[in-house]
mmCIF file of C-alpha atoms and ligand atoms in Angstrom:
data_model
loop_
_atom_site.group_PDB
_atom_site.id
_atom_site.type_symbol
_atom_site.label_atom_id
_atom_site.label_comp_id
_atom_site.label_asym_id
_atom_site.label_seq_id
_atom_site.Cartn_x
_atom_site.Cartn_y
_atom_site.Cartn_z
ATOM 1 C CA MET A 1 0.000 0.000 0.000
ATOM 2 C CA LYS A 2 1.205 3.477 -0.855
ATOM 3 C CA ALA A 3 1.626 5.822 2.104
ATOM 4 C CA ARG A 4 -1.228 8.314 2.479
ATOM 5 C CA GLY A 5 1.303 11.102 2.695
ATOM 6 C CA SER A 6 2.431 10.514 -0.872
ATOM 7 C CA ALA A 7 -0.935 11.992 -1.917
ATOM 8 C CA ILE A 8 0.268 15.335 -0.531
ATOM 9 C CA VAL A 9 3.172 15.414 -2.947
ATOM 10 C CA GLU A 10 0.918 14.352 -5.823
ATOM 11 C CA ARG A 11 -1.734 16.937 -4.949
ATOM 12 C CA VAL A 12 0.687 19.861 -4.858
ATOM 13 C CA ARG A 13 2.430 18.653 -8.000
ATOM 14 C CA GLY A 14 -1.018 18.685 -9.572
ATOM 15 C CA GLY A 15 -1.332 22.375 -8.757
ATOM 16 C CA GLU A 16 -3.232 22.285 -5.476
ATOM 17 C CA THR A 17 -2.275 24.510 -2.531
ATOM 18 C CA LEU A 18 -2.505 22.992 0.947
ATOM 19 C CA VAL A 19 -2.771 24.653 4.345
ATOM 20 C CA PHE A 20 -0.382 23.734 7.165
ATOM 21 C CA ASP A 21 -0.999 24.693 10.807
ATOM 22 C CA GLY A 22 0.212 27.447 13.145
ATOM 23 C CA GLY A 23 2.180 27.863 16.377
ATOM 24 C CA TYR A 24 2.006 25.605 19.431
ATOM 25 C CA GLY A 25 4.297 27.223 22.007
ATOM 26 C CA THR A 26 2.140 30.236 22.764
ATOM 27 C CA MET A 27 -0.947 28.092 23.168
ATOM 28 C CA LEU A 28 0.770 25.583 25.438
ATOM 29 C CA PHE A 29 2.086 28.426 27.610
ATOM 30 C CA ALA A 30 -1.391 29.949 27.712
ATOM 31 C CA ALA A 31 -2.691 26.568 28.908
ATOM 32 C CA GLY A 32 -0.199 26.590 31.761
ATOM 33 C CA LEU A 33 3.030 25.046 30.443
ATOM 34 C CA ALA A 34 5.732 26.427 32.733
ATOM 35 C CA ASN A 35 8.817 28.158 31.348
ATOM 36 C CA GLY A 36 11.599 25.597 31.165
ATOM 37 C CA ALA A 37 9.204 22.627 31.221
ATOM 38 C CA CYS A 38 9.185 19.975 28.501
ATOM 39 C CA PRO A 39 6.356 20.582 25.971
ATOM 40 C CA GLU A 40 6.457 16.980 24.723
ATOM 41 C CA LEU A 41 5.752 15.648 28.220
ATOM 42 C CA TRP A 42 2.299 17.190 27.846
ATOM 43 C CA ASN A 43 1.485 14.475 25.300
ATOM 44 C CA ALA A 44 1.358 12.196 28.359
ATOM 45 C CA THR A 45 0.262 14.545 31.151
ATOM 46 C CA HIS A 46 -2.141 16.905 29.329
ATOM 47 C CA PRO A 47 -3.387 14.956 26.290
ATOM 48 C CA ASP A 48 -6.695 16.863 26.135
ATOM 49 C CA VAL A 49 -4.900 20.225 25.872
ATOM 50 C CA VAL A 50 -2.649 19.018 23.053
ATOM 51 C CA ALA A 51 -5.545 17.397 21.174
ATOM 52 C CA SER A 52 -7.634 20.560 21.494
ATOM 53 C CA ILE A 53 -4.860 22.642 19.910
ATOM 54 C CA HIS A 54 -4.737 20.229 16.962
ATOM 55 C CA LYS A 55 -8.514 20.359 16.679
ATOM 56 C CA GLY A 56 -8.435 24.157 16.683
ATOM 57 C CA TYR A 57 -6.171 24.067 13.623
ATOM 58 C CA PHE A 58 -8.203 21.453 11.762
ATOM 59 C CA ASP A 59 -11.363 23.462 12.465
ATOM 60 C CA ALA A 60 -9.624 26.609 11.177
ATOM 61 C CA GLY A 61 -8.857 24.966 7.832
ATOM 62 C CA SER A 62 -5.516 23.169 8.162
ATOM 63 C CA ASP A 63 -5.131 20.269 5.732
ATOM 64 C CA ILE A 64 -2.025 19.135 7.636
ATOM 65 C CA VAL A 65 -1.239 19.493 11.340
ATOM 66 C CA GLU A 66 2.003 18.555 12.989
ATOM 67 C CA THR A 67 2.557 16.543 16.131
ATOM 68 C CA ASN A 68 3.708 18.068 19.424
ATOM 69 C CA THR A 69 7.160 16.509 19.032
ATOM 70 C CA PHE A 70 9.355 19.432 17.977
ATOM 71 C CA GLY A 71 11.811 18.610 20.782
ATOM 72 C CA GLY A 72 11.076 14.892 20.744
ATOM 73 C CA SER A 73 14.512 13.528 19.855
ATOM 74 C CA ARG A 74 16.398 11.686 22.584
ATOM 75 C CA LEU A 75 19.240 14.247 22.512
ATOM 76 C CA LYS A 76 16.728 17.021 23.243
ATOM 77 C CA LEU A 77 14.582 15.052 25.716
ATOM 78 C CA ASN A 78 17.743 14.201 27.667
ATOM 79 C CA GLU A 79 17.807 17.867 28.763
ATOM 80 C CA TYR A 80 14.728 17.004 30.859
ATOM 81 C CA GLN A 81 15.939 13.494 31.821
ATOM 82 C CA LEU A 82 13.164 12.153 29.563
ATOM 83 C CA GLY A 83 15.301 10.488 26.900
ATOM 84 C CA ASP A 84 14.095 7.041 27.932
ATOM 85 C CA ARG A 85 10.519 8.061 27.071
ATOM 86 C CA THR A 86 11.371 9.043 23.480
ATOM 87 C CA THR A 87 9.295 6.346 21.776
ATOM 88 C CA GLU A 88 6.327 6.659 24.123
ATOM 89 C CA LEU A 89 6.056 10.467 23.870
ATOM 90 C CA ASN A 90 6.325 10.432 20.062
ATOM 91 C CA VAL A 91 3.811 7.615 19.572
ATOM 92 C CA ARG A 92 1.331 9.299 21.923
ATOM 93 C CA ALA A 93 1.757 12.593 20.071
ATOM 94 C CA VAL A 94 0.716 11.032 16.773
ATOM 95 C CA GLN A 95 -2.276 9.345 18.380
ATOM 96 C CA LEU A 96 -3.438 12.699 19.788
ATOM 97 C CA ALA A 97 -3.291 14.474 16.426
ATOM 98 C CA ARG A 98 -4.908 11.509 14.687
ATOM 99 C CA SER A 99 -7.720 11.342 17.247
ATOM 100 C CA VAL A 100 -9.058 14.726 16.104
ATOM 101 C CA ALA A 101 -8.060 14.600 12.402
ATOM 102 C CA PRO A 102 -10.842 14.616 9.821
ATOM 103 C CA PRO A 103 -10.637 11.640 7.408
ATOM 104 C CA HIS A 104 -9.215 13.735 4.525
ATOM 105 C CA ALA A 105 -6.563 15.477 6.661
ATOM 106 C CA TYR A 106 -2.915 14.620 7.247
ATOM 107 C CA VAL A 107 -0.671 14.364 10.300
ATOM 108 C CA ALA A 108 2.986 15.383 9.981
ATOM 109 C CA GLY A 109 5.574 14.215 12.503
ATOM 110 C CA SER A 110 7.460 17.282 13.720
ATOM 111 C CA ILE A 111 11.218 16.912 14.106
ATOM 112 C CA GLY A 112 13.050 20.009 15.370
ATOM 113 C CA PRO A 113 16.703 20.649 16.222
ATOM 114 C CA THR A 114 18.471 18.894 19.091
ATOM 115 C CA SER A 115 19.974 22.199 20.347
ATOM 116 C CA ARG A 116 23.348 20.472 20.079
ATOM 117 C CA LEU A 117 25.888 22.116 17.793
ATOM 118 C CA PRO A 118 27.690 20.238 15.026
ATOM 119 C CA ALA A 119 31.219 19.034 15.772
ATOM 120 C CA GLU A 120 32.569 21.594 13.259
ATOM 121 C CA TYR A 121 31.695 24.246 15.861
ATOM 122 C CA GLU A 122 34.266 23.009 18.382
ATOM 123 C CA PRO A 123 34.803 23.681 21.208
ATOM 124 C CA LEU A 124 31.086 24.496 21.601
ATOM 125 C CA GLY A 125 29.920 21.867 19.147
ATOM 126 C CA ASP A 126 30.401 18.168 19.773
ATOM 127 C CA THR A 127 27.715 16.337 17.795
ATOM 128 C CA THR A 128 28.772 14.165 14.885
ATOM 129 C CA ASP A 129 26.681 13.370 11.808
ATOM 130 C CA ASP A 130 26.283 9.798 13.100
ATOM 131 C CA GLU A 131 24.919 11.012 16.433
ATOM 132 C CA TYR A 132 22.388 13.251 14.675
ATOM 133 C CA LEU A 133 21.438 10.384 12.378
ATOM 134 C CA GLU A 134 20.920 7.991 15.291
ATOM 135 C CA THR A 135 18.798 10.337 17.406
ATOM 136 C CA PHE A 136 16.580 11.354 14.468
ATOM 137 C CA ARG A 137 16.226 7.763 13.249
ATOM 138 C CA GLU A 138 14.883 6.750 16.659
ATOM 139 C CA GLN A 139 12.396 9.636 16.684
ATOM 140 C CA ALA A 140 11.292 9.080 13.086
ATOM 141 C CA GLN A 141 10.715 5.372 13.762
ATOM 142 C CA ALA A 142 8.509 6.226 16.726
ATOM 143 C CA LEU A 143 6.536 8.761 14.693
ATOM 144 C CA ALA A 144 6.092 6.203 11.908
ATOM 145 C CA GLU A 145 5.023 3.590 14.450
ATOM 146 C CA GLY A 146 2.417 6.076 15.716
ATOM 147 C CA GLY A 147 1.144 6.437 12.156
ATOM 148 C CA VAL A 148 2.220 9.805 10.705
ATOM 149 C CA ASP A 149 1.520 10.494 7.017
ATOM 150 C CA LEU A 150 4.747 12.435 6.485
ATOM 151 C CA PHE A 151 7.625 13.991 8.409
ATOM 152 C CA ALA A 152 8.193 17.703 9.021
ATOM 153 C CA VAL A 153 11.885 18.348 9.681
ATOM 154 C CA GLU A 154 11.777 22.001 10.718
ATOM 155 C CA THR A 155 13.445 25.127 12.115
ATOM 156 C CA MET A 156 16.825 23.620 11.288
ATOM 157 C CA MET A 157 19.808 25.972 11.682
ATOM 158 C CA PHE A 158 22.699 23.865 10.388
ATOM 159 C CA PRO A 159 22.963 21.844 7.179
ATOM 160 C CA GLN A 160 24.691 18.941 8.992
ATOM 161 C CA GLU A 161 21.727 18.504 11.323
ATOM 162 C CA ALA A 162 19.072 19.099 8.649
ATOM 163 C CA VAL A 163 20.606 16.617 6.223
ATOM 164 C CA ALA A 164 20.982 13.990 8.964
ATOM 165 C CA ALA A 165 17.322 14.437 9.934
ATOM 166 C CA VAL A 166 16.105 14.059 6.344
ATOM 167 C CA ARG A 167 18.241 10.947 5.818
ATOM 168 C CA ALA A 168 17.096 9.470 9.124
ATOM 169 C CA CYS A 169 13.439 9.905 8.142
ATOM 170 C CA LYS A 170 14.033 8.271 4.780
ATOM 171 C CA ALA A 171 15.818 5.360 6.468
ATOM 172 C CA ALA A 172 13.067 4.955 9.077
ATOM 173 C CA ALA A 173 10.013 4.813 6.817
ATOM 174 C CA ASP A 174 8.806 5.112 3.245
ATOM 175 C CA LEU A 175 7.034 8.425 3.866
ATOM 176 C CA PRO A 176 7.403 11.882 2.319
ATOM 177 C CA VAL A 177 9.725 14.317 4.086
ATOM 178 C CA MET A 178 9.089 18.027 4.287
ATOM 179 C CA ALA A 179 12.218 19.907 5.375
ATOM 180 C CA THR A 180 12.468 23.578 6.324
ATOM 181 C CA MET A 181 15.193 25.781 7.699
ATOM 182 C CA PHE A 182 15.385 28.917 9.807
ATOM 183 C CA PHE A 183 16.643 32.009 7.959
ATOM 184 C CA GLN A 184 17.850 35.274 9.437
ATOM 185 C CA TYR A 185 17.365 38.497 7.550
ATOM 186 C CA GLU A 186 20.692 40.327 7.196
ATOM 187 C CA ASP A 187 19.745 44.004 7.029
ATOM 188 C CA ILE A 188 23.097 45.274 5.823
ATOM 189 C CA HIS A 189 23.183 42.873 2.874
ATOM 190 C CA ASP A 190 19.401 42.818 2.358
ATOM 191 C CA ARG A 191 19.407 39.038 2.139
ATOM 192 C CA ASP A 192 18.266 35.926 3.979
ATOM 193 C CA ARG A 193 20.789 33.363 5.208
ATOM 194 C CA THR A 194 20.843 30.416 7.612
ATOM 195 C CA MET A 195 23.099 30.471 10.688
ATOM 196 C CA TRP A 196 25.601 28.569 8.561
ATOM 197 C CA GLY A 197 25.439 31.208 5.818
ATOM 198 C CA GLU A 198 23.465 29.218 3.256
ATOM 199 C CA SER A 199 21.251 31.052 0.781
ATOM 200 C CA PRO A 200 17.673 29.924 0.090
ATOM 201 C CA ALA A 201 18.854 28.386 -3.209
ATOM 202 C CA ASP A 202 21.666 26.497 -1.383
ATOM 203 C CA VAL A 203 19.178 25.174 1.163
ATOM 204 C CA ALA A 204 16.698 23.987 -1.469
ATOM 205 C CA ARG A 205 19.411 22.148 -3.419
ATOM 206 C CA ASN A 206 20.984 20.676 -0.293
ATOM 207 C CA LEU A 207 17.750 19.355 1.232
ATOM 208 C CA LEU A 208 16.502 17.963 -2.085
ATOM 209 C CA ALA A 209 19.835 16.213 -2.580
ATOM 210 C CA ALA A 210 19.458 14.674 0.909
ATOM 211 C CA GLY A 211 16.143 13.176 -0.186
ATOM 212 C CA ALA A 212 13.517 15.702 0.965
ATOM 213 C CA ASP A 213 10.273 15.698 -1.054
ATOM 214 C CA ILE A 214 9.126 19.175 -0.043
ATOM 215 C CA VAL A 215 11.517 21.983 0.982
ATOM 216 C CA GLY A 216 11.173 25.503 2.300
ATOM 217 C CA MET A 217 11.387 27.827 5.281
ATOM 218 C CA ASN A 218 9.704 28.186 8.661
ATOM 219 C CA CYS A 219 9.933 30.375 11.762
ATOM 220 C CA GLY A 220 12.514 33.161 11.237
ATOM 221 C CA ARG A 221 10.804 36.410 10.418
ATOM 222 C CA GLY A 222 7.482 37.269 8.906
ATOM 223 C CA PRO A 223 5.752 36.471 5.634
ATOM 224 C CA ASP A 224 7.464 39.408 3.881
ATOM 225 C CA ARG A 225 10.777 37.503 4.014
ATOM 226 C CA ALA A 226 9.071 34.174 3.282
ATOM 227 C CA ILE A 227 7.982 35.604 -0.071
ATOM 228 C CA VAL A 228 11.578 36.471 -1.020
ATOM 229 C CA ILE A 229 12.967 33.144 0.243
ATOM 230 C CA ILE A 230 10.377 31.087 -1.665
ATOM 231 C CA ARG A 231 10.970 33.122 -4.829
ATOM 232 C CA GLU A 232 14.702 32.332 -4.602
ATOM 233 C CA MET A 233 14.048 28.643 -3.982
ATOM 234 C CA ARG A 234 11.608 28.544 -6.886
ATOM 235 C CA GLU A 235 14.435 29.621 -9.199
ATOM 236 C CA VAL A 236 16.292 26.364 -8.534
ATOM 237 C CA THR A 237 13.484 23.793 -8.241
ATOM 238 C CA GLY A 238 10.145 22.988 -9.812
ATOM 239 C CA GLY A 239 9.294 20.754 -6.836
ATOM 240 C CA PRO A 240 6.902 21.367 -3.936
ATOM 241 C CA LEU A 241 7.749 24.340 -1.665
ATOM 242 C CA VAL A 242 6.456 25.123 1.818
ATOM 243 C CA ALA A 243 6.545 28.240 4.027
ATOM 244 C CA TYR A 244 5.273 28.802 7.553
ATOM 245 C CA PRO A 245 6.854 32.005 8.856
ATOM 246 C CA ASN A 246 6.363 33.661 12.245
ATOM 247 C CA ALA A 247 3.694 36.314 12.726
ATOM 248 C CA GLY A 248 6.382 38.974 12.268
ATOM 249 C CA LEU A 249 8.868 39.901 14.965
ATOM 250 C CA PRO A 250 8.290 39.394 18.690
ATOM 251 C CA ILE A 251 7.551 42.489 20.755
ATOM 252 C CA THR A 252 8.231 42.311 24.486
ATOM 253 C CA GLU A 253 5.736 44.124 26.692
ATOM 254 C CA GLY A 254 6.649 43.755 30.363
ATOM 255 C CA ASP A 255 6.900 40.001 30.893
ATOM 256 C CA ARG A 256 4.690 39.221 27.925
ATOM 257 C CA VAL A 257 5.771 38.599 24.345
ATOM 258 C CA ARG A 258 3.428 39.267 21.481
ATOM 259 C CA TYR A 259 4.057 39.211 17.749
ATOM 260 C CA GLU A 260 3.754 42.041 15.247
ATOM 261 C CA LEU A 261 1.136 40.606 12.927
ATOM 262 C CA GLY A 262 -2.470 39.873 13.753
ATOM 263 C CA PRO A 263 -4.456 37.396 11.641
ATOM 264 C CA ASP A 264 -5.566 39.900 8.979
ATOM 265 C CA GLU A 265 -2.182 41.643 8.710
ATOM 266 C CA MET A 266 -0.510 38.258 8.343
ATOM 267 C CA ALA A 267 -2.920 36.888 5.736
ATOM 268 C CA ARG A 268 -2.538 40.024 3.596
ATOM 269 C CA HIS A 269 0.923 38.760 2.535
ATOM 270 C CA TYR A 270 -0.251 35.315 1.432
ATOM 271 C CA PRO A 271 -1.458 36.094 -2.096
ATOM 272 C CA ALA A 272 2.124 37.218 -2.861
ATOM 273 C CA LEU A 273 3.505 34.118 -1.122
ATOM 274 C CA LEU A 274 1.370 31.923 -3.386
ATOM 275 C CA ASP A 275 2.421 34.000 -6.416
ATOM 276 C CA ALA A 276 6.063 33.347 -5.453
ATOM 277 C CA GLY A 277 5.389 29.652 -6.041
ATOM 278 C CA CYS A 278 4.619 28.329 -2.566
ATOM 279 C CA ASN A 279 2.514 25.137 -2.508
ATOM 280 C CA ILE A 280 1.950 24.587 1.219
ATOM 281 C CA VAL A 281 1.427 27.559 3.556
ATOM 282 C CA GLY A 282 0.989 27.916 7.293
ATOM 283 C CA ALA A 283 2.388 29.983 10.139
ATOM 284 C CA CYS A 284 4.805 29.549 13.046
ATOM 285 C CA CYS A 285 5.550 31.418 16.286
ATOM 286 C CA GLY A 286 3.001 34.017 17.330
ATOM 287 C CA SER A 287 0.210 32.548 15.216
ATOM 288 C CA ASP A 288 -2.956 30.817 16.369
ATOM 289 C CA PRO A 289 -6.031 29.271 14.722
ATOM 290 C CA GLU A 290 -7.352 32.726 13.763
ATOM 291 C CA HIS A 291 -4.240 33.324 11.640
ATOM 292 C CA ILE A 292 -4.756 29.963 9.951
ATOM 293 C CA ARG A 293 -8.453 30.678 9.368
ATOM 294 C CA ARG A 294 -7.526 33.858 7.421
ATOM 295 C CA ILE A 295 -4.695 32.121 5.550
ATOM 296 C CA ALA A 296 -6.992 29.229 4.621
ATOM 297 C CA ALA A 297 -9.508 31.760 3.292
ATOM 298 C CA VAL A 298 -6.823 33.197 0.981
ATOM 299 C CA VAL A 299 -5.957 29.688 -0.254
ATOM 300 C CA ARG A 300 -9.614 28.762 -0.764
ATOM 301 C CA SER A 301 -10.271 31.953 -2.719
ATOM 302 C CA ARG A 302 -7.550 30.808 -5.151
ATOM 303 C CA ARG A 303 -9.009 27.302 -5.437
ATOM 304 C CA GLY A 304 -12.174 28.639 -6.963
ATOM 305 C CA PRO A 305 -15.635 27.296 -6.128
ATOM 306 C CA GLU A 306 -15.715 24.025 -4.214
ATOM 307 C CA LEU A 307 -17.111 21.189 -6.288
HETATM 308 ZN ZN1 LIG B 401 8.647 29.783 14.893
#
């Protein structure tokens, strides 16, 4: 049987635009997650909260939601002495998203960075390609065991770690891999680069060469930069592209952090993001289901009348 997730790649290759989901952190904090606590542990301790966030995104129009497993690799969970619960927390996460997913919708297994620097960054960095590969393979296997339709390798800062994650997913299961990196906007050069100095075109080529089926950007800045990044990636590939930027820059007010762009201000950029050649769109930090509802409305208006 062909994996359900492969339909995503076929649908976007056929010209369809799909809607991804929005941020999780803000909503988990609002529900009481303490600063410095492990968000993935909530898959076990607060399953109803996690499931309700997924449901909020499906109800808002997401075709794909991701699991609450951004920090679900053993290397990352070890920071909370939870490494031994890697498989359990990832499997549970998939079950929670699946429990509220409509029949036509997809669940992506989120795989974020380990927060460990590559060995090339010595003395600060100490993680080898093999260590990255091993930790991501374990997480990807657990996500596949839970039943994800595809993987979402995301917010990656370094090519070593991103490439290892993509390869690990491909080794773990025959499922599509979406891979996105974090770009910083360099004001003085008026350009977007990863922490490692890669351009959007470099990133697209590199991740595709590693085996990714869908490539793009997430987090970073707002949709204004996403448009430029996707345009530059589109110049080097005809394949599926994805973008889920933050709701602009964070603004600190006292002990609260809010983001620049409200739902309408955010969605206003999305026609240009689609024009740039983006096939799957969503949002990241600072966004909530209202942002996705407006973004989904933009996408639907392009789809024409529903049949
Ligand atoms: Zn983000």
